[in-house]
Each structure stands twice: as C-alpha cells, then as structure tokens.
Amino acid sequence: MNGQPVNGNHKNGYALDGDYTDELVDEIGDAHGATSIDTPMRPDAFVLDDALKIDLIEEHFREIMTILGLDLTDDSLKGSPRRVAKMYVNEVFSGLNPANKPKSTLFDNKFRYNEMLVEKDITVQTYCEHHFVPILGKAHVAYISSGKVIGLSKLNRIVEYFSKRPQVQERLTVQIAEELKRVLETEDVAVIIDAKHLCVSTRGVHDVNSSTITSSYGGKFSEEATKQELLRFVTQPSVSI
C-alpha cells in the first residue's frame, strides 16, 4: 500500500488502519493545538545515540528525496540527506535531549533589586510540529526576584533550549515560563512570544502579514498594574548599539 490510494482511501485513512484521514490531519495541523505541556516523547527516545540517529535519518531522508523525484547523483543534492540529518540532531532539534538543557546558576540578590527584570527581544527560532517548517519571532521574559537572580544569558539559553524542538507556540510559552519558575524559585514570571509561522505564510492561507502572540503571566504579573508596566517596557523601542 505504501500510502497509495486503496478503494478511495490512503493507507492512513480510517478504512485501512484506523488512523486519521488526510482531511482530519490537515484540520489538526491548521488548529495549531498542543496535546500537553510536555513535548510528546517516546520512553525509548534516547536508546539510540546521536551518531546512529544521524545515519538513520540520512537513510530515510534520502528515500524521501528519491520519492520526490530528485536526482541524488547531482553534486548539489547528493550531500543533502546527511546535511539534513546532522541539522536535525545537532541543531534545530537538539532541545529534545535533556542532556543539552542549560545549567542555571543562581546568585544572591545582594543589591536588593526588587523590581521586575525584563529581557526583551530574545530570538525565537523553532519548528512547527505539524508541518516541520520554521516559527520565527521574539520572546520577552520577565521575573521579580524572590531573593535570587540569574545570569542574563541564561534567560536566552532557556528560551533557545525549548525552541530547539518541534513545537507549537502555546506549549513553548508555557514550557519557558514553567522552567523559569522552577529555576528562579518564584511564581513571579512572565513570558510573551510574538512570532511568524511559516506554515501560515508559505502554505495554506499564504498570509505573510500575520503574527501570533502568546503569553503566560504568573504571580505578581497576573496583577493588572504589573502586567501593564511590563507591556510598556516590551513595546517601547529597544536600544540600538
């Protein structure tokens, strides 16, 4: 069968094996819904080492390119399966591996800074888990110290770590917020993400102008006055150097 129509149904149709029909697959993908806060992972996700994963992905991606009709003997294409495999494992999906999670060291808030700290315009580069195309945008994170502070670059690295996996923006926002709460030992955390989805701009409705905004407000940031103060900081022009 191998995905070919059988009696009007594809291999992934209900009539053959109980899986979703193509129409339902598309509907779920366009809804951009997440199934849980945790990224869906199999229990045996890390039985294979990275080198073997790269070899296997290379083999399967070569098959995909062959099915598409591409000539892999061409000098420009013959290295593509290996390049894609290495990119998937070592770069764009490296956040799937908990071994790559950034280690966050806290310091005593000796200077007694008790106002919000905002790190804005953090680059977000992740991949839509429904279509495996990029989501590109900016994250703004803020927290109010509970007696401890964190190095500024660690805020960027936490955003990057959870971005380096197949994602939906809602889940990404919550994952970053929950990790910051855990690391900083406070509920007073806020995360805002504003991003463009290439699964919207390059396929489907082909809308190149829209962006998606998601937010998570915890603790004091749930209070309207604190939330509005944060939004003023986020929307004012950034410093140019």
mmCIF file with all atom_site columns, N, CA, C and O in Angstrom, residues 183-236:
data_model
loop_
_atom_site.group_PDB
_atom_site.id
_atom_site.type_symbol
_atom_site.label_atom_id
_atom_site.label_alt_id
_atom_site.label_comp_id
_atom_site.label_asym_id
_atom_site.label_entity_id
_atom_site.label_seq_id
_atom_site.pdbx_PDB_ins_code
_atom_site.Cartn_x
_atom_site.Cartn_y
_atom_site.Cartn_z
_atom_site.occupancy
_atom_site.B_iso_or_equiv
_atom_site.pdbx_formal_charge
_atom_site.auth_seq_id
_atom_site.auth_comp_id
_atom_site.auth_asym_id
_atom_site.auth_atom_id
_atom_site.pdbx_PDB_model_num
ATOM 1   N N  . VAL A 1 183 ? 13.486 27.302 38.105 1.00 0.00 ? 183 VAL A N  1
ATOM 2   C CA . VAL A 1 183 ? 14.874 27.712 38.309 1.00 0.00 ? 183 VAL A CA 1
ATOM 3   C C  . VAL A 1 183 ? 14.974 28.894 39.273 1.00 0.00 ? 183 VAL A C  1
ATOM 4   O O  . VAL A 1 183 ? 15.827 28.917 40.166 1.00 0.00 ? 183 VAL A O  1
ATOM 5   N N  . LEU A 1 184 ? 14.093 29.881 39.107 1.00 0.00 ? 184 LEU A N  1
ATOM 6   C CA . LEU A 1 184 ? 14.159 31.112 39.889 1.00 0.00 ? 184 LEU A CA 1
ATOM 7   C C  . LEU A 1 184 ? 13.464 30.994 41.248 1.00 0.00 ? 184 LEU A C  1
ATOM 8   O O  . LEU A 1 184 ? 13.556 31.905 42.069 1.00 0.00 ? 184 LEU A O  1
ATOM 9   N N  . GLU A 1 185 ? 12.761 29.879 41.447 1.00 0.00 ? 185 GLU A N  1
ATOM 10  C CA . GLU A 1 185 ? 12.066 29.625 42.717 1.00 0.00 ? 185 GLU A CA 1
ATOM 11  C C  . GLU A 1 185 ? 11.071 30.737 43.037 1.00 0.00 ? 185 GLU A C  1
ATOM 12  O O  . GLU A 1 185 ? 11.012 31.259 44.153 1.00 0.00 ? 185 GLU A O  1
ATOM 13  N N  . THR A 1 186 ? 10.295 31.117 42.021 1.00 0.00 ? 186 THR A N  1
ATOM 14  C CA . THR A 1 186 ? 9.274  32.141 42.195 1.00 0.00 ? 186 THR A CA 1
ATOM 15  C C  . THR A 1 186 ? 8.178  31.949 41.164 1.00 0.00 ? 186 THR A C  1
ATOM 16  O O  . THR A 1 186 ? 8.446  31.452 40.062 1.00 0.00 ? 186 THR A O  1
ATOM 17  N N  . GLU A 1 187 ? 6.968  32.339 41.519 1.00 0.00 ? 187 GLU A N  1
ATOM 18  C CA . GLU A 1 187 ? 5.853  32.343 40.574 1.00 0.00 ? 187 GLU A CA 1
ATOM 19  C C  . GLU A 1 187 ? 5.799  33.642 39.781 1.00 0.00 ? 187 GLU A C  1
ATOM 20  O O  . GLU A 1 187 ? 5.040  33.749 38.818 1.00 0.00 ? 187 GLU A O  1
ATOM 21  N N  . ASP A 1 188 ? 6.600  34.616 40.186 1.00 0.00 ? 188 ASP A N  1
ATOM 22  C CA . ASP A 1 188 ? 6.544  35.946 39.578 1.00 0.00 ? 188 ASP A CA 1
ATOM 23  C C  . ASP A 1 188 ? 7.343  35.970 38.274 1.00 0.00 ? 188 ASP A C  1
ATOM 24  O O  . ASP A 1 188 ? 8.434  36.551 38.177 1.00 0.00 ? 188 ASP A O  1
ATOM 25  N N  . VAL A 1 189 ? 6.780  35.313 37.271 1.00 0.00 ? 189 VAL A N  1
ATOM 26  C CA . VAL A 1 189 ? 7.440  35.146 35.972 1.00 0.00 ? 189 VAL A CA 1
ATOM 27  C C  . VAL A 1 189 ? 6.431  35.455 34.875 1.00 0.00 ? 189 VAL A C  1
ATOM 28  O O  . VAL A 1 189 ? 5.250  35.106 34.979 1.00 0.00 ? 189 VAL A O  1
ATOM 29  N N  . ALA A 1 190 ? 6.898  36.113 33.820 1.00 0.00 ? 190 ALA A N  1
ATOM 30  C CA . ALA A 1 190 ? 6.057  36.387 32.658 1.00 0.00 ? 190 ALA A CA 1
ATOM 31  C C  . ALA A 1 190 ? 6.824  36.066 31.381 1.00 0.00 ? 190 ALA A C  1
ATOM 32  O O  . ALA A 1 190 ? 8.036  36.287 31.304 1.00 0.00 ? 190 ALA A O  1
ATOM 33  N N  . VAL A 1 191 ? 6.106  35.519 30.398 1.00 0.00 ? 191 VAL A N  1
ATOM 34  C CA . VAL A 1 191 ? 6.694  35.208 29.094 1.00 0.00 ? 191 VAL A CA 1
ATOM 35  C C  . VAL A 1 191 ? 5.719  35.654 28.016 1.00 0.00 ? 191 VAL A C  1
ATOM 36  O O  . VAL A 1 191 ? 4.525  35.340 28.084 1.00 0.00 ? 191 VAL A O  1
ATOM 37  N N  . ILE A 1 192 ? 6.227  36.394 27.031 1.00 0.00 ? 192 ILE A N  1
ATOM 38  C CA . ILE A 1 192 ? 5.434  36.811 25.870 1.00 0.00 ? 192 ILE A CA 1
ATOM 39  C C  . ILE A 1 192 ? 6.217  36.423 24.620 1.00 0.00 ? 192 ILE A C  1
ATOM 40  O O  . ILE A 1 192 ? 7.413  36.699 24.529 1.00 0.00 ? 192 ILE A O  1
ATOM 41  N N  . ILE A 1 193 ? 5.549  35.790 23.673 1.00 0.00 ? 193 ILE A N  1
ATOM 42  C CA . ILE A 1 193 ? 6.186  35.444 22.402 1.00 0.00 ? 193 ILE A CA 1
ATOM 43  C C  . ILE A 1 193 ? 5.357  36.014 21.259 1.00 0.00 ? 193 ILE A C  1
ATOM 44  O O  . ILE A 1 193 ? 4.134  35.853 21.234 1.00 0.00 ? 193 ILE A O  1
ATOM 45  N N  . ASP A 1 194 ? 6.028  36.669 20.344 1.00 0.00 ? 194 ASP A N  1
ATOM 46  C CA . ASP A 1 194 ? 5.413  37.211 19.126 1.00 0.00 ? 194 ASP A CA 1
ATOM 47  C C  . ASP A 1 194 ? 6.164  36.606 17.951 1.00 0.00 ? 194 ASP A C  1
ATOM 48  O O  . ASP A 1 194 ? 7.368  36.847 17.800 1.00 0.00 ? 194 ASP A O  1
ATOM 49  N N  . ALA A 1 195 ? 5.476  35.794 17.139 1.00 0.00 ? 195 ALA A N  1
ATOM 50  C CA . ALA A 1 195 ? 6.192  35.042 16.106 1.00 0.00 ? 195 ALA A CA 1
ATOM 51  C C  . ALA A 1 195 ? 5.381  34.887 14.837 1.00 0.00 ? 195 ALA A C  1
ATOM 52  O O  . ALA A 1 195 ? 4.153  34.930 14.839 1.00 0.00 ? 195 ALA A O  1
ATOM 53  N N  . LYS A 1 196 ? 6.109  34.697 13.752 1.00 0.00 ? 196 LYS A N  1
ATOM 54  C CA . LYS A 1 196 ? 5.511  34.386 12.454 1.00 0.00 ? 196 LYS A CA 1
ATOM 55  C C  . LYS A 1 196 ? 5.684  32.894 12.184 1.00 0.00 ? 196 LYS A C  1
ATOM 56  O O  . LYS A 1 196 ? 6.757  32.333 12.391 1.00 0.00 ? 196 LYS A O  1
ATOM 57  N N  . HIS A 1 197 ? 4.604  32.279 11.680 1.00 0.00 ? 197 HIS A N  1
ATOM 58  C CA . HIS A 1 197 ? 4.593  30.851 11.401 1.00 0.00 ? 197 HIS A CA 1
ATOM 59  C C  . HIS A 1 197 ? 4.690  30.650 9.892  1.00 0.00 ? 197 HIS A C  1
ATOM 60  O O  . HIS A 1 197 ? 3.792  31.052 9.146  1.00 0.00 ? 197 HIS A O  1
ATOM 61  N N  . LEU A 1 198 ? 5.766  30.022 9.462  1.00 0.00 ? 198 LEU A N  1
ATOM 62  C CA . LEU A 1 198 ? 5.916  29.785 8.022  1.00 0.00 ? 198 LEU A CA 1
ATOM 63  C C  . LEU A 1 198 ? 4.906  28.765 7.505  1.00 0.00 ? 198 LEU A C  1
ATOM 64  O O  . LEU A 1 198 ? 4.654  28.693 6.306  1.00 0.00 ? 198 LEU A O  1
ATOM 65  N N  . CYS A 1 199 ? 4.291  27.986 8.411  1.00 0.00 ? 199 CYS A N  1
ATOM 66  C CA . CYS A 1 199 ? 3.221  27.092 7.965  1.00 0.00 ? 199 CYS A CA 1
ATOM 67  C C  . CYS A 1 199 ? 1.965  27.882 7.624  1.00 0.00 ? 199 CYS A C  1
ATOM 68  O O  . CYS A 1 199 ? 1.056  27.358 6.973  1.00 0.00 ? 199 CYS A O  1
ATOM 69  N N  . VAL A 1 200 ? 1.901  29.147 8.048  1.00 0.00 ? 200 VAL A N  1
ATOM 70  C CA . VAL A 1 200 ? 0.801  30.035 7.671  1.00 0.00 ? 200 VAL A CA 1
ATOM 71  C C  . VAL A 1 200 ? 1.182  30.876 6.452  1.00 0.00 ? 200 VAL A C  1
ATOM 72  O O  . VAL A 1 200 ? 0.358  31.096 5.563  1.00 0.00 ? 200 VAL A O  1
ATOM 73  N N  . SER A 1 201 ? 2.438  31.331 6.402  1.00 0.00 ? 201 SER A N  1
ATOM 74  C CA . SER A 1 201 ? 2.838  32.255 5.341  1.00 0.00 ? 201 SER A CA 1
ATOM 75  C C  . SER A 1 201 ? 3.276  31.573 4.052  1.00 0.00 ? 201 SER A C  1
ATOM 76  O O  . SER A 1 201 ? 3.165  32.152 2.970  1.00 0.00 ? 201 SER A O  1
ATOM 77  N N  . THR A 1 202 ? 3.764  30.319 4.123  1.00 0.00 ? 202 THR A N  1
ATOM 78  C CA . THR A 1 202 ? 4.284  29.659 2.922  1.00 0.00 ? 202 THR A CA 1
ATOM 79  C C  . THR A 1 202 ? 3.392  28.534 2.413  1.00 0.00 ? 202 THR A C  1
ATOM 80  O O  . THR A 1 202 ? 3.705  27.922 1.392  1.00 0.00 ? 202 THR A O  1
ATOM 81  N N  . ARG A 1 203 ? 2.298  28.250 3.120  1.00 0.00 ? 203 ARG A N  1
ATOM 82  C CA . ARG A 1 203 ? 1.359  27.202 2.691  1.00 0.00 ? 203 ARG A CA 1
ATOM 83  C C  . ARG A 1 203 ? -0.018 27.601 3.218  1.00 0.00 ? 203 ARG A C  1
ATOM 84  O O  . ARG A 1 203 ? -0.175 28.636 3.844  1.00 0.00 ? 203 ARG A O  1
ATOM 85  N N  . GLY A 1 204 ? -1.004 26.762 2.943  1.00 0.00 ? 204 GLY A N  1
ATOM 86  C CA . GLY A 1 204 ? -2.342 27.044 3.466  1.00 0.00 ? 204 GLY A CA 1
ATOM 87  C C  . GLY A 1 204 ? -2.875 28.375 2.973  1.00 0.00 ? 204 GLY A C  1
ATOM 88  O O  . GLY A 1 204 ? -3.030 28.588 1.777  1.00 0.00 ? 204 GLY A O  1
ATOM 89  N N  . VAL A 1 205 ? -3.120 29.310 3.908  1.00 0.00 ? 205 VAL A N  1
ATOM 90  C CA . VAL A 1 205 ? -3.696 30.603 3.540  1.00 0.00 ? 205 VAL A CA 1
ATOM 91  C C  . VAL A 1 205 ? -2.669 31.563 2.950  1.00 0.00 ? 205 VAL A C  1
ATOM 92  O O  . VAL A 1 205 ? -3.024 32.630 2.448  1.00 0.00 ? 205 VAL A O  1
ATOM 93  N N  . HIS A 1 206 ? -1.372 31.248 3.049  1.00 0.00 ? 206 HIS A N  1
ATOM 94  C CA . HIS A 1 206 ? -0.304 32.093 2.497  1.00 0.00 ? 206 HIS A CA 1
ATOM 95  C C  . HIS A 1 206 ? -0.410 33.536 3.006  1.00 0.00 ? 206 HIS A C  1
ATOM 96  O O  . HIS A 1 206 ? -0.266 34.488 2.236  1.00 0.00 ? 206 HIS A O  1
ATOM 97  N N  . ASP A 1 207 ? -0.633 33.696 4.299  1.00 0.00 ? 207 ASP A N  1
ATOM 98  C CA . ASP A 1 207 ? -0.725 35.024 4.902  1.00 0.00 ? 207 ASP A CA 1
ATOM 99  C C  . ASP A 1 207 ? 0.654  35.426 5.422  1.00 0.00 ? 207 ASP A C  1
ATOM 100 O O  . ASP A 1 207 ? 1.119  34.922 6.443  1.00 0.00 ? 207 ASP A O  1
ATOM 101 N N  . VAL A 1 208 ? 1.303  36.357 4.717  1.00 0.00 ? 208 VAL A N  1
ATOM 102 C CA . VAL A 1 208 ? 2.664  36.755 5.083  1.00 0.00 ? 208 VAL A CA 1
ATOM 103 C C  . VAL A 1 208 ? 2.683  37.893 6.093  1.00 0.00 ? 208 VAL A C  1
ATOM 104 O O  . VAL A 1 208 ? 3.755  38.286 6.571  1.00 0.00 ? 208 VAL A O  1
ATOM 105 N N  . ASN A 1 209 ? 1.535  38.446 6.438  1.00 0.00 ? 209 ASN A N  1
ATOM 106 C CA . ASN A 1 209 ? 1.492  39.626 7.305  1.00 0.00 ? 209 ASN A CA 1
ATOM 107 C C  . ASN A 1 209 ? 1.171  39.318 8.766  1.00 0.00 ? 209 ASN A C  1
ATOM 108 O O  . ASN A 1 209 ? 1.544  40.084 9.652  1.00 0.00 ? 209 ASN A O  1
ATOM 109 N N  . SER A 1 210 ? 0.486  38.238 9.032  1.00 0.00 ? 210 SER A N  1
ATOM 110 C CA . SER A 1 210 ? 0.030  37.978 10.395 1.00 0.00 ? 210 SER A CA 1
ATOM 111 C C  . SER A 1 210 ? 1.156  37.441 11.273 1.00 0.00 ? 210 SER A C  1
ATOM 112 O O  . SER A 1 210 ? 2.113  36.825 10.797 1.00 0.00 ? 210 SER A O  1
ATOM 113 N N  . SER A 1 211 ? 1.037  37.690 12.566 1.00 0.00 ? 211 SER A N  1
ATOM 114 C CA . SER A 1 211 ? 1.915  37.081 13.555 1.00 0.00 ? 211 SER A CA 1
ATOM 115 C C  . SER A 1 211 ? 1.049  36.586 14.703 1.00 0.00 ? 211 SER A C  1
ATOM 116 O O  . SER A 1 211 ? -0.106 36.982 14.852 1.00 0.00 ? 211 SER A O  1
ATOM 117 N N  . THR A 1 212 ? 1.610  35.724 15.527 1.00 0.00 ? 212 THR A N  1
ATOM 118 C CA . THR A 1 212 ? 0.883  35.121 16.636 1.00 0.00 ? 212 THR A CA 1
ATOM 119 C C  . THR A 1 212 ? 1.527  35.539 17.948 1.00 0.00 ? 212 THR A C  1
ATOM 120 O O  . THR A 1 212 ? 2.747  35.444 18.103 1.00 0.00 ? 212 THR A O  1
ATOM 121 N N  . ILE A 1 213 ? 0.713  35.995 18.891 1.00 0.00 ? 213 ILE A N  1
ATOM 122 C CA . ILE A 1 213 ? 1.206  36.407 20.206 1.00 0.00 ? 213 ILE A CA 1
ATOM 123 C C  . ILE A 1 213 ? 0.625  35.482 21.265 1.00 0.00 ? 213 ILE A C  1
ATOM 124 O O  . ILE A 1 213 ? -0.584 35.250 21.303 1.00 0.00 ? 213 ILE A O  1
ATOM 125 N N  . THR A 1 214 ? 1.508  34.944 22.116 1.00 0.00 ? 214 THR A N  1
ATOM 126 C CA . THR A 1 214 ? 1.085  34.127 23.243 1.00 0.00 ? 214 THR A CA 1
ATOM 127 C C  . THR A 1 214 ? 1.740  34.679 24.507 1.00 0.00 ? 214 THR A C  1
ATOM 128 O O  . THR A 1 214 ? 2.792  35.325 24.446 1.00 0.00 ? 214 THR A O  1
ATOM 129 N N  . SER A 1 215 ? 1.134  34.420 25.658 1.00 0.00 ? 215 SER A N  1
ATOM 130 C CA . SER A 1 215 ? 1.674  34.969 26.905 1.00 0.00 ? 215 SER A CA 1
ATOM 131 C C  . SER A 1 215 ? 1.377  34.048 28.074 1.00 0.00 ? 215 SER A C  1
ATOM 132 O O  . SER A 1 215 ? 0.436  33.245 28.037 1.00 0.00 ? 215 SER A O  1
ATOM 133 N N  . SER A 1 216 ? 2.201  34.172 29.092 1.00 0.00 ? 216 SER A N  1
ATOM 134 C CA . SER A 1 216 ? 1.982  33.484 30.359 1.00 0.00 ? 216 SER A CA 1
ATOM 135 C C  . SER A 1 216 ? 2.357  34.460 31.468 1.00 0.00 ? 216 SER A C  1
ATOM 136 O O  . SER A 1 216 ? 3.484  34.962 31.507 1.00 0.00 ? 216 SER A O  1
ATOM 137 N N  . TYR A 1 217 ? 1.403  34.752 32.365 1.00 0.00 ? 217 TYR A N  1
ATOM 138 C CA . TYR A 1 217 ? 1.628  35.687 33.467 1.00 0.00 ? 217 TYR A CA 1
ATOM 139 C C  . TYR A 1 217 ? 1.437  34.942 34.784 1.00 0.00 ? 217 TYR A C  1
ATOM 140 O O  . TYR A 1 217 ? 0.352  34.418 35.053 1.00 0.00 ? 217 TYR A O  1
ATOM 141 N N  . GLY A 1 218 ? 2.477  34.911 35.600 1.00 0.00 ? 218 GLY A N  1
ATOM 142 C CA . GLY A 1 218 ? 2.401  34.218 36.877 1.00 0.00 ? 218 GLY A CA 1
ATOM 143 C C  . GLY A 1 218 ? 2.610  35.161 38.045 1.00 0.00 ? 218 GLY A C  1
ATOM 144 O O  . GLY A 1 218 ? 3.265  36.202 37.917 1.00 0.00 ? 218 GLY A O  1
ATOM 145 N N  . GLY A 1 219 ? 2.076  34.795 39.196 1.00 0.00 ? 219 GLY A N  1
ATOM 146 C CA . GLY A 1 219 ? 2.300  35.571 40.417 1.00 0.00 ? 219 GLY A CA 1
ATOM 147 C C  . GLY A 1 219 ? 1.885  37.013 40.281 1.00 0.00 ? 219 GLY A C  1
ATOM 148 O O  . GLY A 1 219 ? 0.780  37.332 39.851 1.00 0.00 ? 219 GLY A O  1
ATOM 149 N N  . LYS A 1 220 ? 2.809  37.931 40.622 1.00 0.00 ? 220 LYS A N  1
ATOM 150 C CA . LYS A 1 220 ? 2.519  39.362 40.591 1.00 0.00 ? 220 LYS A CA 1
ATOM 151 C C  . LYS A 1 220 ? 2.215  39.871 39.187 1.00 0.00 ? 220 LYS A C  1
ATOM 152 O O  . LYS A 1 220 ? 1.551  40.899 39.035 1.00 0.00 ? 220 LYS A O  1
ATOM 153 N N  . PHE A 1 221 ? 2.681  39.156 38.168 1.00 0.00 ? 221 PHE A N  1
ATOM 154 C CA . PHE A 1 221 ? 2.410  39.595 36.795 1.00 0.00 ? 221 PHE A CA 1
ATOM 155 C C  . PHE A 1 221 ? 0.954  39.381 36.406 1.00 0.00 ? 221 PHE A C  1
ATOM 156 O O  . PHE A 1 221 ? 0.500  39.894 35.375 1.00 0.00 ? 221 PHE A O  1
ATOM 157 N N  . SER A 1 222 ? 0.209  38.624 37.206 1.00 0.00 ? 222 SER A N  1
ATOM 158 C CA . SER A 1 222 ? -1.223 38.472 36.968 1.00 0.00 ? 222 SER A CA 1
ATOM 159 C C  . SER A 1 222 ? -2.002 39.710 37.399 1.00 0.00 ? 222 SER A C  1
ATOM 160 O O  . SER A 1 222 ? -3.160 39.881 37.006 1.00 0.00 ? 222 SER A O  1
ATOM 161 N N  . GLU A 1 223 ? -1.361 40.551 38.222 1.00 0.00 ? 223 GLU A N  1
ATOM 162 C CA . GLU A 1 223 ? -1.996 41.796 38.653 1.00 0.00 ? 223 GLU A CA 1
ATOM 163 C C  . GLU A 1 223 ? -1.950 42.796 37.515 1.00 0.00 ? 223 GLU A C  1
ATOM 164 O O  . GLU A 1 223 ? -0.920 42.960 36.846 1.00 0.00 ? 223 GLU A O  1
ATOM 165 N N  . GLU A 1 224 ? -3.047 43.480 37.262 1.00 0.00 ? 224 GLU A N  1
ATOM 166 C CA . GLU A 1 224 ? -3.175 44.334 36.083 1.00 0.00 ? 224 GLU A CA 1
ATOM 167 C C  . GLU A 1 224 ? -2.109 45.419 36.026 1.00 0.00 ? 224 GLU A C  1
ATOM 168 O O  . GLU A 1 224 ? -1.541 45.695 34.969 1.00 0.00 ? 224 GLU A O  1
ATOM 169 N N  . ALA A 1 225 ? -1.809 46.069 37.155 1.00 0.00 ? 225 ALA A N  1
ATOM 170 C CA . ALA A 1 225 ? -0.824 47.159 37.160 1.00 0.00 ? 225 ALA A CA 1
ATOM 171 C C  . ALA A 1 225 ? 0.561  46.644 36.762 1.00 0.00 ? 225 ALA A C  1
ATOM 172 O O  . ALA A 1 225 ? 1.266  47.288 35.976 1.00 0.00 ? 225 ALA A O  1
ATOM 173 N N  . THR A 1 226 ? 0.959  45.499 37.300 1.00 0.00 ? 226 THR A N  1
ATOM 174 C CA . THR A 1 226 ? 2.270  44.921 36.981 1.00 0.00 ? 226 THR A CA 1
ATOM 175 C C  . THR A 1 226 ? 2.321  44.477 35.527 1.00 0.00 ? 226 THR A C  1
ATOM 176 O O  . THR A 1 226 ? 3.322  44.668 34.826 1.00 0.00 ? 226 THR A O  1
ATOM 177 N N  . LYS A 1 227 ? 1.218  43.894 35.063 1.00 0.00 ? 227 LYS A N  1
ATOM 178 C CA . LYS A 1 227 ? 1.150  43.455 33.671 1.00 0.00 ? 227 LYS A CA 1
ATOM 179 C C  . LYS A 1 227 ? 1.279  44.641 32.721 1.00 0.00 ? 227 LYS A C  1
ATOM 180 O O  . LYS A 1 227 ? 2.016  44.574 31.724 1.00 0.00 ? 227 LYS A O  1
ATOM 181 N N  . GLN A 1 228 ? 0.605  45.726 33.021 1.00 0.00 ? 228 GLN A N  1
ATOM 182 C CA . GLN A 1 228 ? 0.661  46.905 32.163 1.00 0.00 ? 228 GLN A CA 1
ATOM 183 C C  . GLN A 1 228 ? 2.051  47.535 32.165 1.00 0.00 ? 228 GLN A C  1
ATOM 184 O O  . GLN A 1 228 ? 2.520  48.039 31.141 1.00 0.00 ? 228 GLN A O  1
ATOM 185 N N  . GLU A 1 229 ? 2.713  47.506 33.317 1.00 0.00 ? 229 GLU A N  1
ATOM 186 C CA . GLU A 1 229 ? 4.093  48.021 33.377 1.00 0.00 ? 229 GLU A CA 1
ATOM 187 C C  . GLU A 1 229 ? 5.000  47.196 32.474 1.00 0.00 ? 229 GLU A C  1
ATOM 188 O O  . GLU A 1 229 ? 5.828  47.740 31.724 1.00 0.00 ? 229 GLU A O  1
ATOM 189 N N  . LEU A 1 230 ? 4.849  45.879 32.527 1.00 0.00 ? 230 LEU A N  1
ATOM 190 C CA . LEU A 1 230 ? 5.639  45.004 31.659 1.00 0.00 ? 230 LEU A CA 1
ATOM 191 C C  . LEU A 1 230 ? 5.367  45.302 30.196 1.00 0.00 ? 230 LEU A C  1
ATOM 192 O O  . LEU A 1 230 ? 6.304  45.411 29.394 1.00 0.00 ? 230 LEU A O  1
ATOM 193 N N  . LEU A 1 231 ? 4.113  45.446 29.825 1.00 0.00 ? 231 LEU A N  1
ATOM 194 C CA . LEU A 1 231 ? 3.767  45.696 28.426 1.00 0.00 ? 231 LEU A CA 1
ATOM 195 C C  . LEU A 1 231 ? 4.325  47.027 27.939 1.00 0.00 ? 231 LEU A C  1
ATOM 196 O O  . LEU A 1 231 ? 4.702  47.167 26.772 1.00 0.00 ? 231 LEU A O  1
ATOM 197 N N  . ARG A 1 232 ? 4.405  48.011 28.823 1.00 0.00 ? 232 ARG A N  1
ATOM 198 C CA . ARG A 1 232 ? 5.030  49.288 28.431 1.00 0.00 ? 232 ARG A CA 1
ATOM 199 C C  . ARG A 1 232 ? 6.508  49.086 28.122 1.00 0.00 ? 232 ARG A C  1
ATOM 200 O O  . ARG A 1 232 ? 7.035  49.638 27.150 1.00 0.00 ? 232 ARG A O  1
ATOM 201 N N  . PHE A 1 233 ? 7.192  48.308 28.934 1.00 0.00 ? 233 PHE A N  1
ATOM 202 C CA . PHE A 1 233 ? 8.614  48.036 28.697 1.00 0.00 ? 233 PHE A CA 1
ATOM 203 C C  . PHE A 1 233 ? 8.809  47.277 27.371 1.00 0.00 ? 233 PHE A C  1
ATOM 204 O O  . PHE A 1 233 ? 9.714  47.585 26.593 1.00 0.00 ? 233 PHE A O  1
ATOM 205 N N  . VAL A 1 234 ? 7.952  46.303 27.138 1.00 0.00 ? 234 VAL A N  1
ATOM 206 C CA . VAL A 1 234 ? 8.101  45.445 25.961 1.00 0.00 ? 234 VAL A CA 1
ATOM 207 C C  . VAL A 1 234 ? 7.835  46.213 24.677 1.00 0.00 ? 234 VAL A C  1
ATOM 208 O O  . VAL A 1 234 ? 8.504  45.975 23.644 1.00 0.00 ? 234 VAL A O  1
ATOM 209 N N  . THR A 1 235 ? 6.903  47.137 24.703 1.00 0.00 ? 235 THR A N  1
ATOM 210 C CA . THR A 1 235 ? 6.507  47.839 23.472 1.00 0.00 ? 235 THR A CA 1
ATOM 211 C C  . THR A 1 235 ? 7.334  49.086 23.182 1.00 0.00 ? 235 THR A C  1
ATOM 212 O O  . THR A 1 235 ? 7.268  49.616 22.083 1.00 0.00 ? 235 THR A O  1
ATOM 213 N N  . GLN A 1 236 ? 8.118  49.548 24.151 1.00 0.00 ? 236 GLN A N  1
ATOM 214 C CA . GLN A 1 236 ? 8.935  50.729 23.859 1.00 0.00 ? 236 GLN A CA 1
ATOM 215 C C  . GLN A 1 236 ? 10.125 50.331 22.998 1.00 0.00 ? 236 GLN A C  1
ATOM 216 O O  . GLN A 1 236 ? 10.569 49.169 23.036 1.00 0.00 ? 236 GLN A O  1
#
